Amino acid sequence: IQRSLNETFGADKYSEARKEVLTNMFSRPMQMALYFCTGIMEDETLFRHYALNVPFYTHFTSPIRRYADIIVHRLLSASLGASSPMKMEKEAIQRQADHCNDRKMASKRVQELSADLFFAIFVRVRT
């Protein structure tokens, strides 16, 4: 697929943009990760990371990027005994996770709509 896509992109000034948009469109069917509070979830199979094939998985990035990552860093630090426990009930943590998921989904949707718009313009110009 990659070889045929590279041939399709061409070599004009928009080739990199086309490549970016089409690659993004092909990756859409992948399920997005969701934040959740493990204290709320009773089914531990939901903690599993399918692609990595591990039963328990926690993902986070630098805490300067996202609020959810700050919470994960603080919870991890507390669980390792490096800091005091957070003073948040698990229901409050789940509400924060839900809010972060909602914002992430909205952002993803805007990104997809932007890609759709670019692709529609690309198709219109090419026909």
GROMACS .gro file of C-alpha atoms in nm:
model
  127
    1ILE     CA    1   0.000   0.000   0.000
    2GLN     CA    2   0.280   0.241   0.094
    3ARG     CA    3   0.448   0.204  -0.247
    4SER     CA    4   0.126   0.269  -0.439
    5LEU     CA    5   0.048   0.567  -0.216
    6ASN     CA    6   0.392   0.718  -0.274
    7GLU     CA    7   0.336   0.691  -0.649
    8THR     CA    8  -0.001   0.863  -0.610
    9PHE     CA    9   0.134   1.158  -0.412
   10GLY     CA   10   0.333   1.299  -0.703
   11ALA     CA   11   0.617   1.548  -0.675
   12ASP     CA   12   0.446   1.887  -0.684
   13LYS     CA   13   0.428   2.140  -0.400
   14TYR     CA   14   0.124   1.965  -0.248
   15SER     CA   15   0.261   1.610  -0.248
   16GLU     CA   16   0.364   1.613   0.119
   17ALA     CA   17   0.026   1.755   0.222
   18ARG     CA   18  -0.157   1.485   0.023
   19LYS     CA   19   0.061   1.219   0.184
   20GLU     CA   20  -0.017   1.355   0.531
   21VAL     CA   21  -0.392   1.371   0.471
   22LEU     CA   22  -0.423   1.028   0.311
   23THR     CA   23  -0.205   0.863   0.576
   24ASN     CA   24  -0.425   1.021   0.841
   25MET     CA   25  -0.740   0.899   0.668
   26PHE     CA   26  -0.608   0.543   0.651
   27SER     CA   27  -0.528   0.540   1.023
   28ARG     CA   28  -0.877   0.651   1.132
   29PRO     CA   29  -1.019   0.303   1.183
   30MET     CA   30  -0.772   0.246   1.469
   31GLN     CA   31  -0.939   0.267   1.809
   32MET     CA   32  -0.837   0.569   2.015
   33ALA     CA   33  -0.706   0.518   2.365
   34LEU     CA   34  -0.925   0.643   2.646
   35TYR     CA   35  -0.835   0.772   2.988
   36PHE     CA   36  -1.009   0.603   3.279
   37CYS     CA   37  -0.973   0.561   3.652
   38THR     CA   38  -0.883   0.202   3.735
   39GLY     CA   39  -1.061   0.233   4.070
   40ILE     CA   40  -1.390   0.271   3.883
   41MET     CA   41  -1.342  -0.009   3.630
   42GLU     CA   42  -1.421  -0.357   3.761
   43ASP     CA   43  -1.320  -0.548   3.447
   44GLU     CA   44  -0.939  -0.569   3.453
   45THR     CA   45  -0.934  -0.695   3.094
   46LEU     CA   46  -1.008  -0.334   2.996
   47PHE     CA   47  -0.661  -0.237   3.129
   48ARG     CA   48  -0.503  -0.448   2.854
   49HIS     CA   49  -0.304  -0.300   2.565
   50TYR     CA   50  -0.401  -0.502   2.259
   51ALA     CA   51  -0.112  -0.409   2.027
   52LEU     CA   52   0.157  -0.453   2.294
   53ASN     CA   53  -0.012  -0.768   2.429
   54VAL     CA   54   0.031  -0.670   2.794
   55PRO     CA   55  -0.238  -0.720   3.060
   56PHE     CA   56  -0.182  -0.387   3.240
   57TYR     CA   57  -0.080  -0.068   3.067
   58THR     CA   58  -0.049   0.297   3.164
   59HIS     CA   59   0.047   0.553   2.905
   60PHE     CA   60   0.148   0.909   2.970
   61THR     CA   61   0.369   1.172   2.819
   62SER     CA   62   0.539   1.476   2.958
   63PRO     CA   63   0.311   1.649   3.209
   64ILE     CA   64   0.363   1.981   3.033
   65ARG     CA   65   0.149   1.856   2.746
   66ARG     CA   66  -0.182   1.742   2.889
   67TYR     CA   67  -0.369   1.765   3.216
   68ALA     CA   68  -0.442   1.393   3.210
   69ASP     CA   69  -0.068   1.325   3.209
   70ILE     CA   70  -0.022   1.544   3.517
   71ILE     CA   71  -0.278   1.332   3.700
   72VAL     CA   72  -0.110   1.008   3.587
   73HIS     CA   73   0.233   1.137   3.697
   74ARG     CA   74   0.095   1.235   4.038
   75LEU     CA   75  -0.085   0.903   4.086
   76LEU     CA   76   0.220   0.705   3.977
   77SER     CA   77   0.444   0.907   4.209
   78ALA     CA   78   0.207   0.844   4.500
   79SER     CA   79   0.179   0.473   4.423
   80LEU     CA   80   0.560   0.445   4.429
   81GLY     CA   81   0.573   0.627   4.764
   82ALA     CA   82   0.761   0.924   4.619
   83SER     CA   83   0.484   1.169   4.708
   84SER     CA   84   0.173   1.184   4.922
   85PRO     CA   85  -0.153   1.045   4.782
   86MET     CA   86  -0.374   1.274   4.577
   87LYS     CA   87  -0.671   1.417   4.761
   88MET     CA   88  -0.918   1.329   4.487
   89GLU     CA   89  -1.189   1.066   4.507
   90LYS     CA   90  -1.185   0.807   4.230
   91GLU     CA   91  -1.517   0.944   4.098
   92ALA     CA   92  -1.357   1.288   4.060
   93ILE     CA   93  -1.061   1.135   3.879
   94GLN     CA   94  -1.303   0.955   3.644
   95ARG     CA   95  -1.488   1.282   3.575
   96GLN     CA   96  -1.153   1.441   3.482
   97ALA     CA   97  -1.073   1.141   3.260
   98ASP     CA   98  -1.414   1.172   3.090
   99HIS     CA   99  -1.359   1.543   3.032
  100CYS     CA  100  -1.011   1.479   2.886
  101ASN     CA  101  -1.157   1.207   2.660
  102ASP     CA  102  -1.431   1.444   2.541
  103ARG     CA  103  -1.177   1.718   2.457
  104LYS     CA  104  -0.948   1.468   2.284
  105MET     CA  105  -1.237   1.334   2.074
  106ALA     CA  106  -1.347   1.686   1.980
  107SER     CA  107  -0.993   1.775   1.877
  108LYS     CA  108  -0.965   1.456   1.672
  109ARG     CA  109  -1.297   1.531   1.502
  110VAL     CA  110  -1.182   1.881   1.403
  111GLN     CA  111  -0.860   1.732   1.267
  112GLU     CA  112  -1.060   1.478   1.064
  113LEU     CA  113  -1.295   1.744   0.928
  114SER     CA  114  -0.996   1.954   0.825
  115ALA     CA  115  -0.847   1.655   0.644
  116ASP     CA  116  -1.182   1.587   0.476
  117LEU     CA  117  -1.200   1.946   0.357
  118PHE     CA  118  -0.847   1.935   0.218
  119PHE     CA  119  -0.919   1.603   0.047
  120ALA     CA  120  -1.241   1.739  -0.107
  121ILE     CA  121  -1.051   2.038  -0.243
  122PHE     CA  122  -0.776   1.806  -0.370
  123VAL     CA  123  -1.028   1.586  -0.552
  124ARG     CA  124  -1.210   1.886  -0.696
  125VAL     CA  125  -0.887   2.039  -0.829
  126ARG     CA  126  -0.778   1.704  -0.978
  127THR     CA  127  -1.102   1.634  -1.166
   0.00000   0.00000   0.00000
